[in-house]
PDB file of C-alpha atoms in Angstrom:
ATOM      1  CA  MET G   1      -1.727  -8.914 292.877  1.00 63.00           C
ATOM      2  CA  SER G   2      -2.054 -10.121 289.302  1.00 65.00           C
ATOM      3  CA  THR G   3      -1.222  -7.966 286.298  1.00 63.00           C
ATOM      4  CA  THR G   4      -4.919  -7.903 285.401  1.00 65.00           C
ATOM      5  CA  GLY G   5      -5.817  -6.597 288.867  1.00 76.00           C
ATOM      6  CA  LYS G   6      -3.094  -3.935 288.708  1.00 84.00           C
ATOM      7  CA  ASN G   7      -4.254  -2.808 285.272  1.00 82.00           C
ATOM      8  CA  HIS G   8      -7.828  -2.598 286.526  1.00 86.00           C
ATOM      9  CA  LEU G   9      -6.747  -0.400 289.454  1.00 90.00           C
ATOM     10  CA  LEU G  10      -4.595   1.763 287.166  1.00 91.00           C
ATOM     11  CA  LEU G  11      -7.562   2.182 284.843  1.00 91.00           C
ATOM     12  CA  ILE G  12      -9.875   3.209 287.684  1.00 93.00           C
ATOM     13  CA  GLU G  13      -7.362   5.805 288.889  1.00 94.00           C
ATOM     14  CA  TYR G  14      -6.864   7.079 285.336  1.00 93.00           C
ATOM     15  CA  ILE G  15     -10.619   7.437 284.850  1.00 93.00           C
ATOM     16  CA  LYS G  16     -11.020   9.351 288.109  1.00 94.00           C
ATOM     17  CA  THR G  17      -8.264  11.831 287.300  1.00 95.00           C
ATOM     18  CA  HIS G  18      -9.170  12.472 283.647  1.00 94.00           C
ATOM     19  CA  GLN G  19     -12.975  12.505 283.610  1.00 93.00           C
ATOM     20  CA  GLU G  20     -13.207  16.186 282.619  1.00 93.00           C
ATOM     21  CA  GLN G  21     -10.944  15.557 279.621  1.00 93.00           C
ATOM     22  CA  PHE G  22     -13.132  12.618 278.574  1.00 95.00           C
ATOM     23  CA  TYR G  23     -16.219  14.798 278.792  1.00 95.00           C
ATOM     24  CA  ARG G  24     -14.583  17.534 276.660  1.00 92.00           C
ATOM     25  CA  ILE G  25     -13.672  15.028 273.961  1.00 93.00           C
ATOM     26  CA  ALA G  26     -17.137  13.453 273.876  1.00 93.00           C
ATOM     27  CA  TYR G  27     -18.820  16.868 273.978  1.00 92.00           C
ATOM     28  CA  SER G  28     -16.740  18.102 271.062  1.00 89.00           C
ATOM     29  CA  TYR G  29     -18.290  15.330 268.962  1.00 89.00           C
ATOM     30  CA  VAL G  30     -21.937  15.575 270.001  1.00 88.00           C
ATOM     31  CA  LYS G  31     -22.279  19.139 271.384  1.00 86.00           C
ATOM     32  CA  ASN G  32     -24.857  17.911 273.854  1.00 89.00           C
ATOM     33  CA  GLN G  33     -24.278  17.518 277.581  1.00 93.00           C
ATOM     34  CA  HIS G  34     -26.514  14.482 278.073  1.00 95.00           C
ATOM     35  CA  ASP G  35     -25.128  12.600 275.065  1.00 94.00           C
ATOM     36  CA  ALA G  36     -21.537  13.422 276.054  1.00 95.00           C
ATOM     37  CA  LEU G  37     -22.107  12.057 279.549  1.00 96.00           C
ATOM     38  CA  ASP G  38     -23.673   8.897 278.080  1.00 96.00           C
ATOM     39  CA  ILE G  39     -20.670   8.435 275.789  1.00 96.00           C
ATOM     40  CA  VAL G  40     -18.241   8.809 278.675  1.00 96.00           C
ATOM     41  CA  GLN G  41     -20.207   6.341 280.784  1.00 96.00           C
ATOM     42  CA  THR G  42     -20.369   3.808 277.951  1.00 96.00           C
ATOM     43  CA  SER G  43     -16.644   4.222 277.274  1.00 96.00           C
ATOM     44  CA  VAL G  44     -15.793   3.683 280.930  1.00 95.00           C
ATOM     45  CA  GLU G  45     -17.956   0.546 281.023  1.00 95.00           C
ATOM     46  CA  LYS G  46     -16.277  -0.821 277.874  1.00 95.00           C
ATOM     47  CA  ALA G  47     -12.824  -0.072 279.251  1.00 94.00           C
ATOM     48  CA  LEU G  48     -13.512  -1.671 282.624  1.00 93.00           C
ATOM     49  CA  ARG G  49     -14.843  -4.820 280.947  1.00 93.00           C
ATOM     50  CA  ALA G  50     -11.736  -4.983 278.753  1.00 91.00           C
ATOM     51  CA  SER G  51      -9.131  -3.956 281.352  1.00 89.00           C
ATOM     52  CA  ASP G  52      -7.598  -7.435 281.272  1.00 87.00           C
ATOM     53  CA  ARG G  53      -6.558  -6.752 277.654  1.00 86.00           C
ATOM     54  CA  ILE G  54      -4.249  -3.869 278.590  1.00 85.00           C
ATOM     55  CA  LYS G  55      -0.813  -5.188 277.708  1.00 84.00           C
ATOM     56  CA  GLU G  56       1.241  -2.058 278.384  1.00 86.00           C
ATOM     57  CA  PRO G  57       0.037   0.255 281.163  1.00 85.00           C
ATOM     58  CA  LYS G  58       2.085   3.113 279.663  1.00 87.00           C
ATOM     59  CA  TYR G  59      -0.366   3.115 276.723  1.00 87.00           C
ATOM     60  CA  LEU G  60      -3.436   3.329 278.950  1.00 91.00           C
ATOM     61  CA  SER G  61      -4.194   6.895 277.827  1.00 91.00           C
ATOM     62  CA  THR G  62      -3.956   6.002 274.150  1.00 91.00           C
ATOM     63  CA  TRP G  63      -6.039   2.866 274.649  1.00 93.00           C
ATOM     64  CA  PHE G  64      -8.823   4.621 276.534  1.00 94.00           C
ATOM     65  CA  THR G  65      -8.891   7.642 274.206  1.00 93.00           C
ATOM     66  CA  ARG G  66      -9.376   5.289 271.263  1.00 93.00           C
ATOM     67  CA  ILE G  67     -12.327   3.656 273.055  1.00 95.00           C
ATOM     68  CA  LEU G  68     -13.798   7.098 273.765  1.00 96.00           C
ATOM     69  CA  ILE G  69     -13.397   8.287 270.175  1.00 93.00           C
ATOM     70  CA  ASN G  70     -14.873   5.093 268.735  1.00 93.00           C
ATOM     71  CA  THR G  71     -17.819   5.313 271.126  1.00 95.00           C
ATOM     72  CA  SER G  72     -18.368   8.959 270.120  1.00 92.00           C
ATOM     73  CA  ILE G  73     -18.260   8.117 266.423  1.00 90.00           C
ATOM     74  CA  ASP G  74     -20.602   5.153 266.930  1.00 91.00           C
ATOM     75  CA  HIS G  75     -23.019   7.456 268.732  1.00 92.00           C
ATOM     76  CA  LEU G  76     -22.944   9.944 265.844  1.00 87.00           C
ATOM     77  CA  ARG G  77     -23.552   7.198 263.317  1.00 84.00           C
ATOM     78  CA  LYS G  78     -26.522   5.911 265.288  1.00 83.00           C
ATOM     79  CA  ARG G  79     -28.094   9.305 265.865  1.00 76.00           C
ATOM     80  CA  LYS G  80     -27.245  11.040 262.555  1.00 67.00           C
ATOM     81  CA  ARG G  81     -28.891  14.237 263.654  1.00 47.00           C
ATOM     82  CA  GLU G  82     -27.872  17.847 264.088  1.00 44.00           C
ATOM     83  CA  VAL G  83     -27.616  19.307 267.559  1.00 43.00           C
ATOM     84  CA  PRO G  84     -28.930  22.866 267.917  1.00 45.00           C
ATOM     85  CA  MET G  85     -26.244  25.436 268.648  1.00 44.00           C
ATOM     86  CA  ASP G  86     -28.062  26.614 271.780  1.00 43.00           C
ATOM     87  CA  GLU G  87     -27.061  23.341 273.437  1.00 40.00           C
ATOM     88  CA  MET G  88     -23.426  24.465 273.241  1.00 38.00           C
ATOM     89  CA  ASP G  89     -23.851  26.795 276.213  1.00 43.00           C
ATOM     90  CA  VAL G  90     -23.190  23.950 278.605  1.00 39.00           C
ATOM     91  CA  TRP G  91     -19.508  23.081 278.869  1.00 36.00           C
ATOM     92  CA  MET G  92     -17.872  21.146 281.644  1.00 36.00           C
ATOM     93  CA  GLY G  93     -21.019  21.219 283.748  1.00 41.00           C
ATOM     94  CA  GLY G  94     -21.226  25.015 283.823  1.00 40.00           C
ATOM     95  CA  VAL G  95     -22.461  27.765 281.581  1.00 36.00           C
ATOM     96  CA  GLN G  96     -19.789  29.863 279.926  1.00 43.00           C
ATOM     97  CA  GLU G  97     -20.098  32.619 277.365  1.00 42.00           C
ATOM     98  CA  LYS G  98     -18.845  31.709 273.921  1.00 42.00           C
ATOM     99  CA  SER G  99     -17.164  34.201 271.644  1.00 45.00           C
ATOM    100  CA  MET G 100     -18.204  34.425 268.020  1.00 42.00           C
ATOM    101  CA  ASP G 101     -14.913  32.809 266.989  1.00 46.00           C
ATOM    102  CA  GLN G 102     -15.621  29.782 269.170  1.00 48.00           C
ATOM    103  CA  LEU G 103     -19.119  29.432 267.735  1.00 45.00           C
ATOM    104  CA  ASP G 104     -17.728  29.740 264.214  1.00 57.00           C
ATOM    105  CA  LEU G 105     -15.190  27.020 264.982  1.00 64.00           C
ATOM    106  CA  PHE G 106     -17.919  24.674 266.213  1.00 65.00           C
ATOM    107  CA  ASP G 107     -19.965  25.456 263.094  1.00 66.00           C
ATOM    108  CA  ALA G 108     -16.949  24.767 260.899  1.00 69.00           C
ATOM    109  CA  LEU G 109     -16.308  21.438 262.633  1.00 75.00           C
ATOM    110  CA  ASP G 110     -19.779  20.308 261.612  1.00 78.00           C
ATOM    111  CA  VAL G 111     -18.625  20.089 257.981  1.00 81.00           C
ATOM    112  CA  LEU G 112     -16.110  17.393 258.924  1.00 86.00           C
ATOM    113  CA  ASN G 113     -16.768  13.674 258.967  1.00 87.00           C
ATOM    114  CA  PRO G 114     -16.135  11.868 262.289  1.00 86.00           C
ATOM    115  CA  ASP G 115     -12.617  10.746 261.328  1.00 87.00           C
ATOM    116  CA  GLU G 116     -11.619  14.280 260.330  1.00 90.00           C
ATOM    117  CA  LYS G 117     -13.209  15.653 263.476  1.00 88.00           C
ATOM    118  CA  SER G 118     -11.107  13.214 265.541  1.00 89.00           C
ATOM    119  CA  LEU G 119      -7.906  14.653 264.136  1.00 90.00           C
ATOM    120  CA  VAL G 120      -8.932  18.255 264.811  1.00 87.00           C
ATOM    121  CA  ILE G 121     -10.183  17.516 268.314  1.00 86.00           C
ATOM    122  CA  LEU G 122      -7.056  15.632 269.318  1.00 88.00           C
ATOM    123  CA  ARG G 123      -4.700  18.207 267.832  1.00 87.00           C
ATOM    124  CA  PHE G 124      -6.346  21.483 268.779  1.00 82.00           C
ATOM    125  CA  PHE G 125      -8.761  20.732 271.614  1.00 81.00           C
ATOM    126  CA  GLU G 126      -6.647  18.155 273.444  1.00 83.00           C
ATOM    127  CA  ASP G 127      -3.284  19.550 272.298  1.00 84.00           C
ATOM    128  CA  LEU G 128      -1.808  16.173 271.337  1.00 87.00           C
ATOM    129  CA  ARG G 129       1.370  15.924 269.305  1.00 91.00           C
ATOM    130  CA  PHE G 130       1.215  14.243 265.893  1.00 93.00           C
ATOM    131  CA  GLN G 131       3.096  11.249 267.297  1.00 92.00           C
ATOM    132  CA  ASP G 132       0.505  10.791 270.072  1.00 90.00           C
ATOM    133  CA  MET G 133      -2.359  11.276 267.625  1.00 92.00           C
ATOM    134  CA  ALA G 134      -0.903   8.531 265.445  1.00 92.00           C
ATOM    135  CA  LYS G 135      -0.868   6.149 268.423  1.00 90.00           C
ATOM    136  CA  VAL G 136      -4.420   6.991 269.472  1.00 90.00           C
ATOM    137  CA  LEU G 137      -5.794   6.656 265.951  1.00 90.00           C
ATOM    138  CA  ASP G 138      -3.547   3.725 265.006  1.00 90.00           C
ATOM    139  CA  MET G 139      -2.248   5.554 261.962  1.00 92.00           C
ATOM    140  CA  ASN G 140       1.136   6.327 260.441  1.00 95.00           C
ATOM    141  CA  ILE G 141       2.445   9.685 261.712  1.00 93.00           C
ATOM    142  CA  ASN G 142       2.897  10.989 258.156  1.00 95.00           C
ATOM    143  CA  THR G 143      -0.717  10.091 257.354  1.00 94.00           C
ATOM    144  CA  VAL G 144      -1.842  11.982 260.456  1.00 94.00           C
ATOM    145  CA  LYS G 145       0.149  15.050 259.421  1.00 94.00           C
ATOM    146  CA  THR G 146      -1.084  14.953 255.818  1.00 94.00           C
ATOM    147  CA  LYS G 147      -4.711  14.486 256.800  1.00 94.00           C
ATOM    148  CA  THR G 148      -4.537  17.183 259.476  1.00 92.00           C
ATOM    149  CA  TYR G 149      -3.115  19.742 257.045  1.00 91.00           C
ATOM    150  CA  SER G 150      -5.720  18.771 254.455  1.00 92.00           C
ATOM    151  CA  ILE G 151      -8.492  19.201 257.024  1.00 90.00           C
ATOM    152  CA  LEU G 152      -7.119  22.592 258.043  1.00 86.00           C
ATOM    153  CA  LYS G 153      -7.245  23.665 254.412  1.00 87.00           C
ATOM    154  CA  LYS G 154     -10.848  22.437 254.209  1.00 84.00           C
ATOM    155  CA  LEU G 155     -11.739  24.321 257.409  1.00 82.00           C
ATOM    156  CA  ARG G 156     -10.021  27.472 256.172  1.00 80.00           C
ATOM    157  CA  MET G 157     -12.123  27.362 252.999  1.00 78.00           C
ATOM    158  CA  GLU G 158     -15.270  26.756 255.080  1.00 71.00           C
ATOM    159  CA  TRP G 159     -14.346  29.565 257.452  1.00 69.00           C
ATOM    160  CA  GLU G 160     -13.844  31.988 254.591  1.00 71.00           C
ATOM    161  CA  GLY G 161     -17.212  30.943 253.213  1.00 67.00           C
ATOM    162  CA  ILE G 162     -18.859  31.671 256.585  1.00 52.00           C
ATOM    163  CA  GLU G 163     -17.357  35.157 256.811  1.00 48.00           C
ATOM    164  CA  GLU G 164     -18.215  36.230 253.260  1.00 40.00           C
TER     165      GLU G 164
END
């Protein structure tokens, strides 16, 4: 089997085993179940069409996550609308109660631009290390650290403003 065929099969297996993670990432951007599912579907289609461009299978996760993030950001740029908070009650295909802290965090994330939101989502929602974030976002690790700490300061100020 050719390298392209192997990469395609690896990609299909990766997609099958990580679909819930993809949905969480997309949902954290758009806070809407339907839009998140559309983003995941579009990302999968893009990845499958480009599977022959995977040079190193060990970077498959990084490569696909970048496609997913870019597709999410593109979607936000196209829609440029606010999603009502009542649409947040759907998470991972089921309804779960949200604590006030979780709702406040989602509100606070809305003050971030898409690039800032990417850093927060990868670090705190997907629990990636700075090194992995740098690979996914194609940034220097020190830039990732600096920007993340700056965003946290911005969120802390926003959070304090919400509670006052």
